[in-house]
PDB file of C-alpha atoms in Angstrom:
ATOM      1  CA  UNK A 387    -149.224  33.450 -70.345  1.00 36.00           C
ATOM      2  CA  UNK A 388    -148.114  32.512 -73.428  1.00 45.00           C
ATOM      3  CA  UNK A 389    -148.167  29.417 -75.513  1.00 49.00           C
ATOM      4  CA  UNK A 390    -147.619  27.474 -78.676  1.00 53.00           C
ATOM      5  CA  UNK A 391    -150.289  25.338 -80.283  1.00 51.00           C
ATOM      6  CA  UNK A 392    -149.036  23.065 -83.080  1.00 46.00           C
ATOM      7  CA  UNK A 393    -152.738  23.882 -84.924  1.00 40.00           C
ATOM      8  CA  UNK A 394    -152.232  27.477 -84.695  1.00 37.00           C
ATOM      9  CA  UNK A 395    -148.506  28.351 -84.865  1.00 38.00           C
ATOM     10  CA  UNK A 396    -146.948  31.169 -83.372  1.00 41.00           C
ATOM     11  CA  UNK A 397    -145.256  34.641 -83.138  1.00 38.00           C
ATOM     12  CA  UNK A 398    -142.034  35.187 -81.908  1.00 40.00           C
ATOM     13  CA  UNK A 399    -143.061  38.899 -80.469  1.00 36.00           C
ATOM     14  CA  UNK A 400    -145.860  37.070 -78.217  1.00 41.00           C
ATOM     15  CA  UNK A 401    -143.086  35.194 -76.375  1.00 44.00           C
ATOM     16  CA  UNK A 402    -142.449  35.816 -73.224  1.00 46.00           C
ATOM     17  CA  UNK A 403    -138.567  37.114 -72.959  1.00 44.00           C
ATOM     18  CA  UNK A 404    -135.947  34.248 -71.601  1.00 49.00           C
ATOM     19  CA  UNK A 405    -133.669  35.561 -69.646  1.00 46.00           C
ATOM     20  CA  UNK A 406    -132.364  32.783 -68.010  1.00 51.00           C
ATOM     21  CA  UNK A 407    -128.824  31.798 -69.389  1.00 52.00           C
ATOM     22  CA  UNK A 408    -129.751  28.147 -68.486  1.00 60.00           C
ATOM     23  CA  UNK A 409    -132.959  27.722 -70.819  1.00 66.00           C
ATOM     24  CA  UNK A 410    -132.253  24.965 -73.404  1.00 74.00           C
ATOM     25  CA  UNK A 411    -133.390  26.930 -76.694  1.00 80.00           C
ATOM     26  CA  UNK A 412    -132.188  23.834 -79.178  1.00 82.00           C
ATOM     27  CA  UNK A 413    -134.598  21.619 -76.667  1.00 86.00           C
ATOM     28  CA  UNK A 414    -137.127  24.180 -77.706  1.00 86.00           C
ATOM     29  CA  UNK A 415    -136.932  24.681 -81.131  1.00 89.00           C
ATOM     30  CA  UNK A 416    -136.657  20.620 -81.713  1.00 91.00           C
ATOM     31  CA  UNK A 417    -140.105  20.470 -80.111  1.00 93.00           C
ATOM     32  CA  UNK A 418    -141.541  23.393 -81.751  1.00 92.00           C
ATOM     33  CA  UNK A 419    -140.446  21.875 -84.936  1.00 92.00           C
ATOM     34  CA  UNK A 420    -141.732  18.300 -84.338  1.00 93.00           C
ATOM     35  CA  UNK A 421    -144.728  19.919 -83.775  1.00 92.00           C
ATOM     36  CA  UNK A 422    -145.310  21.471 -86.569  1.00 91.00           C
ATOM     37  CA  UNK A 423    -144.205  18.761 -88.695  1.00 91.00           C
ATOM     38  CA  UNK A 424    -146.726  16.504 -86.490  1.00 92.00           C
ATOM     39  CA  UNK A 425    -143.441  13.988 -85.318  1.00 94.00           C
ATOM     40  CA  UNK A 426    -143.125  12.127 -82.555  1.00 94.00           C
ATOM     41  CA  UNK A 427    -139.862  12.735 -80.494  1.00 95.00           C
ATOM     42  CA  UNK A 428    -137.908  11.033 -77.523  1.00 94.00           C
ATOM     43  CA  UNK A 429    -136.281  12.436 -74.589  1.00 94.00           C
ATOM     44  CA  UNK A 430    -135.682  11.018 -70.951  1.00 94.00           C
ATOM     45  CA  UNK A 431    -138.181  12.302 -67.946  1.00 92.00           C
ATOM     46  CA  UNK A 432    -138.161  11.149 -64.808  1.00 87.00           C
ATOM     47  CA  UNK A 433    -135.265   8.394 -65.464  1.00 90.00           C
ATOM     48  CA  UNK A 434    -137.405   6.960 -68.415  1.00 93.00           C
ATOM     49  CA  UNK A 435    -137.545   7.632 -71.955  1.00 94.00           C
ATOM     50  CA  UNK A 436    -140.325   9.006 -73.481  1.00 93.00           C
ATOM     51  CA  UNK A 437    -141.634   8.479 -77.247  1.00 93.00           C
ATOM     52  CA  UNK A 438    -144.778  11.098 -77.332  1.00 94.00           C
ATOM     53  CA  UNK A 439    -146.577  13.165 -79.866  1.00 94.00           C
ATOM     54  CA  UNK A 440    -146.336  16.990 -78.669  1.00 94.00           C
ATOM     55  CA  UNK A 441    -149.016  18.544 -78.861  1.00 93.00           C
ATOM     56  CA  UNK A 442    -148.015  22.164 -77.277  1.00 91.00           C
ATOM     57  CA  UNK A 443    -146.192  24.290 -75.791  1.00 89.00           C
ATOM     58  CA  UNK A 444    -147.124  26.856 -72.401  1.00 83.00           C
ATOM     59  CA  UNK A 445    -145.395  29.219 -70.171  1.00 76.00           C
ATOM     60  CA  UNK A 446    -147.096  29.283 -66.981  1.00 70.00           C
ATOM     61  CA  UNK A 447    -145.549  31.449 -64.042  1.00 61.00           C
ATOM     62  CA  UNK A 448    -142.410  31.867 -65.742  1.00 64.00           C
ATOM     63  CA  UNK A 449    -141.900  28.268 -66.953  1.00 72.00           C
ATOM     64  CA  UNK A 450    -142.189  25.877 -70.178  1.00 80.00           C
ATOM     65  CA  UNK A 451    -144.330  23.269 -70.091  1.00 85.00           C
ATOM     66  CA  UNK A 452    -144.493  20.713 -72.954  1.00 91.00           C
ATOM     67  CA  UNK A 453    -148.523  19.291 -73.518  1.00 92.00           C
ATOM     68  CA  UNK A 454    -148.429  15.679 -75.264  1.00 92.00           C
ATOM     69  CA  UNK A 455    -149.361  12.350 -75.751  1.00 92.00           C
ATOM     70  CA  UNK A 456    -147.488   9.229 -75.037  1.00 90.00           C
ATOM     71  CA  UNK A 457    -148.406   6.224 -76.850  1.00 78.00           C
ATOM     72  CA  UNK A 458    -152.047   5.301 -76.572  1.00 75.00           C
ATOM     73  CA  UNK A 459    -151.994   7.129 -73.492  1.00 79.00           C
ATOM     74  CA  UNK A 460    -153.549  10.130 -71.410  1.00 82.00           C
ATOM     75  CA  UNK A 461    -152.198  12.748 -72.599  1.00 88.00           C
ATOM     76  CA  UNK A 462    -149.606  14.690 -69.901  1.00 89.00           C
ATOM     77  CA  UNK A 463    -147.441  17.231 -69.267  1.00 88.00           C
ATOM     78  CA  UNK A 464    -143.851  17.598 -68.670  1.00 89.00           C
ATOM     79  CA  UNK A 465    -141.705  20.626 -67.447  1.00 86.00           C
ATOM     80  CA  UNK A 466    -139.242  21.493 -70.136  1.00 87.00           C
ATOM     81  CA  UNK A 467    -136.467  21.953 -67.621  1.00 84.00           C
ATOM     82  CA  UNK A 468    -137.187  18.415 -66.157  1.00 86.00           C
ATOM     83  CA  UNK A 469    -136.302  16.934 -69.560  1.00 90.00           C
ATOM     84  CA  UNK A 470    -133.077  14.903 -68.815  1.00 90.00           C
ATOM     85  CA  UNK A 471    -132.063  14.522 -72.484  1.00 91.00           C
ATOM     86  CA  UNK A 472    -131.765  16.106 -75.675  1.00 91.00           C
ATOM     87  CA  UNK A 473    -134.756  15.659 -78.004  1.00 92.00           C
ATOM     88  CA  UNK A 474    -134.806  13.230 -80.912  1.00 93.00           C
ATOM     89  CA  UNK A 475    -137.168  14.055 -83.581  1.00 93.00           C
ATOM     90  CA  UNK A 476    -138.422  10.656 -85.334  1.00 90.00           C
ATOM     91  CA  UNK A 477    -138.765  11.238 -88.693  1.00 81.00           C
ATOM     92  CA  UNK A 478    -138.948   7.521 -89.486  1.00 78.00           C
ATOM     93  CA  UNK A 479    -141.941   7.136 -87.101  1.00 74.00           C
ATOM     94  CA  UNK A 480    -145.313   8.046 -88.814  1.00 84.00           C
ATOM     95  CA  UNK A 481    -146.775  11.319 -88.219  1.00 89.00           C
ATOM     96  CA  UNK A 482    -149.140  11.407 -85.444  1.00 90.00           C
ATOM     97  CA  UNK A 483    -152.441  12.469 -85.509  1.00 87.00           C
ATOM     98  CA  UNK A 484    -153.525  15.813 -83.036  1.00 85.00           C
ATOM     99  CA  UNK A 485    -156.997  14.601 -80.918  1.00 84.00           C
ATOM    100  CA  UNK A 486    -160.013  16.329 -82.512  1.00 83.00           C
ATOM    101  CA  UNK A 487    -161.469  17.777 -78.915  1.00 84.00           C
ATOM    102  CA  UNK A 488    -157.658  18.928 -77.371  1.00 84.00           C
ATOM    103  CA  UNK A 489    -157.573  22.432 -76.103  1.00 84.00           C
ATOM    104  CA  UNK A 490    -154.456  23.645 -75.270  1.00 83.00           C
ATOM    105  CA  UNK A 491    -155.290  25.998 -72.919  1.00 76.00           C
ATOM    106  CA  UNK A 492    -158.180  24.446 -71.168  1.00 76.00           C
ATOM    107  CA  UNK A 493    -156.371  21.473 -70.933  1.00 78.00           C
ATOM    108  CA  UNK A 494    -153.657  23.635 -69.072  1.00 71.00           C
ATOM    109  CA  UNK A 495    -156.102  25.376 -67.143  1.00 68.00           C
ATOM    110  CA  UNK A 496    -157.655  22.367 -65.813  1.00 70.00           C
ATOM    111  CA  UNK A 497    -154.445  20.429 -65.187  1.00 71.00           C
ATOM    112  CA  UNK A 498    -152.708  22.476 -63.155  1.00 63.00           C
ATOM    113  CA  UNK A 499    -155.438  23.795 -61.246  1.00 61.00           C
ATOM    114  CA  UNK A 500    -155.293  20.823 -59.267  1.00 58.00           C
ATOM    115  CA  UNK A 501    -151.361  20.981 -58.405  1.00 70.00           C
ATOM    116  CA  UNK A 502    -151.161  24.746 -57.021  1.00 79.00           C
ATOM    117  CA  UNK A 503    -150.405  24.780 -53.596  1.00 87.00           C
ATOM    118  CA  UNK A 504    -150.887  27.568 -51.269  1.00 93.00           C
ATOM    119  CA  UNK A 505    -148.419  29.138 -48.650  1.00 95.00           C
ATOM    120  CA  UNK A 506    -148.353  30.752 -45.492  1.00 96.00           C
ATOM    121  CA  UNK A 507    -145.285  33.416 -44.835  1.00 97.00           C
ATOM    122  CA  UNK A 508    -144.453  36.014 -42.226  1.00 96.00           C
ATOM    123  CA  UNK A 509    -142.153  38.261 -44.512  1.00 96.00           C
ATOM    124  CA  UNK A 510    -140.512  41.175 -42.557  1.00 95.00           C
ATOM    125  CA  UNK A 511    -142.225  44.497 -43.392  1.00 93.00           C
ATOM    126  CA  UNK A 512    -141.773  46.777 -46.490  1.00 92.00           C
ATOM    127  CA  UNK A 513    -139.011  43.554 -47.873  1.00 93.00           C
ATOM    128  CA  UNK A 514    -139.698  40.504 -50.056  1.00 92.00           C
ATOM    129  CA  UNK A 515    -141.145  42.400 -53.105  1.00 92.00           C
ATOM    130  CA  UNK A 516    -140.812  39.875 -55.495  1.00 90.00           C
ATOM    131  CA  UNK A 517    -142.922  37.929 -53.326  1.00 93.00           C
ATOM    132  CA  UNK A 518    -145.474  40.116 -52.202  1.00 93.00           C
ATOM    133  CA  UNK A 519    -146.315  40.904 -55.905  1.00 91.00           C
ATOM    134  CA  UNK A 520    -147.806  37.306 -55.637  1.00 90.00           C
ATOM    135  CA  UNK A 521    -149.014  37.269 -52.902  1.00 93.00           C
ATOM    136  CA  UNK A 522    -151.899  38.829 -50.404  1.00 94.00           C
ATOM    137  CA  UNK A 523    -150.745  40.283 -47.144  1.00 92.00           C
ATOM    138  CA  UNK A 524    -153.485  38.879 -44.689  1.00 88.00           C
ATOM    139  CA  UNK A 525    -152.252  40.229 -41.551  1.00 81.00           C
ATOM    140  CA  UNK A 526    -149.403  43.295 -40.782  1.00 81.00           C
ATOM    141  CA  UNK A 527    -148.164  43.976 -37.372  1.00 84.00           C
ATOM    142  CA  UNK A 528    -144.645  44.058 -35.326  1.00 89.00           C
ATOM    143  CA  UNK A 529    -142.221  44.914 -38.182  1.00 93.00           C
ATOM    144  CA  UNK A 530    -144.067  41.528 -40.102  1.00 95.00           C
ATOM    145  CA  UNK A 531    -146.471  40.470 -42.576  1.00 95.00           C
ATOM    146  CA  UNK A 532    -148.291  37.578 -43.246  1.00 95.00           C
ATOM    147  CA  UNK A 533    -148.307  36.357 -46.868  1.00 95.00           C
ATOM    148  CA  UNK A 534    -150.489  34.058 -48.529  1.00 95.00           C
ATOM    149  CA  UNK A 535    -149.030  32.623 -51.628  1.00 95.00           C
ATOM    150  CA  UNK A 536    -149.681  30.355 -54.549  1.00 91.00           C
ATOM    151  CA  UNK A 537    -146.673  28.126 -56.023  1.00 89.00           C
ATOM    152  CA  UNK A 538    -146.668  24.670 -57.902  1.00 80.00           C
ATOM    153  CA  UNK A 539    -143.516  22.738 -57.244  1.00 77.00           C
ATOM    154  CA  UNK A 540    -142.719  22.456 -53.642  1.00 81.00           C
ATOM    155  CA  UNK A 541    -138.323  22.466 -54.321  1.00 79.00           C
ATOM    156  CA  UNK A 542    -138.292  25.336 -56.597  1.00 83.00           C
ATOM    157  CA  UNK A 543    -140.720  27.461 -54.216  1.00 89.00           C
ATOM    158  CA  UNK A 544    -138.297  26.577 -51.410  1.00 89.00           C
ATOM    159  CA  UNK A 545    -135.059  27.753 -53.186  1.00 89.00           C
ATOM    160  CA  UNK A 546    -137.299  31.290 -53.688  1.00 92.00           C
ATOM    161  CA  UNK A 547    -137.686  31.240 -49.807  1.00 94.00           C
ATOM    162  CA  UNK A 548    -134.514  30.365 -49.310  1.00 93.00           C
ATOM    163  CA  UNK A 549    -133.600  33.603 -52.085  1.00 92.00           C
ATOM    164  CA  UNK A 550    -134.951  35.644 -49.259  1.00 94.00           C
ATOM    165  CA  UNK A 551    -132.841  34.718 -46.425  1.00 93.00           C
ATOM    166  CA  UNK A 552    -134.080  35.971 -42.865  1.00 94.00           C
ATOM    167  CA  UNK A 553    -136.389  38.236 -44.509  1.00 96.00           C
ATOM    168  CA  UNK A 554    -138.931  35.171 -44.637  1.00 96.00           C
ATOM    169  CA  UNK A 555    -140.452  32.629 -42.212  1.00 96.00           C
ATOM    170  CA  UNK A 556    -142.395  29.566 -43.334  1.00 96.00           C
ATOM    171  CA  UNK A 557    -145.536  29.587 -41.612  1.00 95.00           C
ATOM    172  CA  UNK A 558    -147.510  26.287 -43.633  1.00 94.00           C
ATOM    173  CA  UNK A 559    -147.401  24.058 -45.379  1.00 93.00           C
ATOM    174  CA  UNK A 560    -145.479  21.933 -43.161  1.00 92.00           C
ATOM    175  CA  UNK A 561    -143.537  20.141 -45.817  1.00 89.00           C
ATOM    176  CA  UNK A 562    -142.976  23.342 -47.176  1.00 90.00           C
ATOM    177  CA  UNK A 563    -141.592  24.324 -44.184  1.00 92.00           C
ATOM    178  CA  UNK A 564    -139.590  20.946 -44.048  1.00 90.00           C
ATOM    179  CA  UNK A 565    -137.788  21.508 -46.377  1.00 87.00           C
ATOM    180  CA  UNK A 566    -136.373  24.725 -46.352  1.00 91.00           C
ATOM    181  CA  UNK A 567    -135.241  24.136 -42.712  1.00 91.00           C
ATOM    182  CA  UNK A 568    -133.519  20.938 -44.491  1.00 87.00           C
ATOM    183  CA  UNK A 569    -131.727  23.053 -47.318  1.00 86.00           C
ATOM    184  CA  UNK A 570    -130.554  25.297 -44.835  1.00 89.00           C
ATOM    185  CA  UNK A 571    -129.298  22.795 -42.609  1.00 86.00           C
ATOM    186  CA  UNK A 572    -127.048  21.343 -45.318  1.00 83.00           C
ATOM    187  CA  UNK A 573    -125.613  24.740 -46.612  1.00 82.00           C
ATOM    188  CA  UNK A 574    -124.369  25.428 -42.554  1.00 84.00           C
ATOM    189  CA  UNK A 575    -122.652  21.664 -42.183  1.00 83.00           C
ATOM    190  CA  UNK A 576    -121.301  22.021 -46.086  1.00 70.00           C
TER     191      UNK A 576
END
């Protein structure tokens, strides 16, 4: 885990490598930048825009999470590659003020705790590395395992399932399961 704390800065070799040729790296430095110059930005999440005061930045499992404050609000978090816009730094805005008693990573910690979900796969035998490396196998028998495995956002766990072709079998969460049988359904009828 890595992560960027507008009170503490940060080191470019503690960053965890981006390989993804889709990552938004202006969208990233704006918000690094805001935050260390302690300005608000907007951006549109969720079909809304947003004015908030960020107050970090976390990779958890692979992906970016923003930490800030909107308004007078709770403060909340918001998955970079969710962000439907280009961030606006406002300059003409005063500078906002970082809360006292925020922790970064407890905040984190605590937040997300509460959204991990936990699956159930039969994943054929000696296959499905990537997934197993995640995982615990609870059960092995007939030429299958069965995986128990934590993810956080029910569509992009699916399209990893889906990754795996026949290789993997949905056992629970039933919406889980839903939905993959959905995707599939509308890659065979195009």
């Amino acid at each position: 885990v890595a992560s960027l704390d507008g009170g503490i800065g940060f080191n470019n070799m503690a960053l965890p490598l981006i390989n993804d040729e889709s990552f938004n790296f202006a969208l990233f430095e704006k918000i690094v930048e805001a935050m260390l110059n302690k300005n608000y930005i907007t951006f549109t999440y969720k079909d809304k825009k947003r004015l908030v005061a960020p107050l970090g930045l976390k990779n958890v499992g692979g992906f970016w999470y923003l930490i800030g404050q909107e308004g007078d609000q709770d403060i909340k978090i918001y998955k970079l590659i969710r962000i439907q816009s280009e961030i606006k730094i406002e300059s003409s805005q005063k500078q906002f003020n970082r809360p006292a008693d925020f922790d970064l990573n407890n905040y984190l910690q605590k937040e997300l705790k509460g959204s991990t979900r936990t699956a159930i796969l039969r994943v054929r035998e000696n296959r499905v590395n990537g997934l197993r490396n995640r995982g615990e196998v609870t059960q092995v028998g007939n030429g299958w395992d069965l995986l128990e495995i934590s993810f956080e956002d029910l569509s992009e766990f699916s399209d990893e399932v889906l990754w795996y072709g026949d290789d993997v079998y949905v056992e629970a969460p039933e919406d889980l399961r839903s939905v993959v049988i959905s995707k599939l359904k509308r890659v065979v009828n195009g």
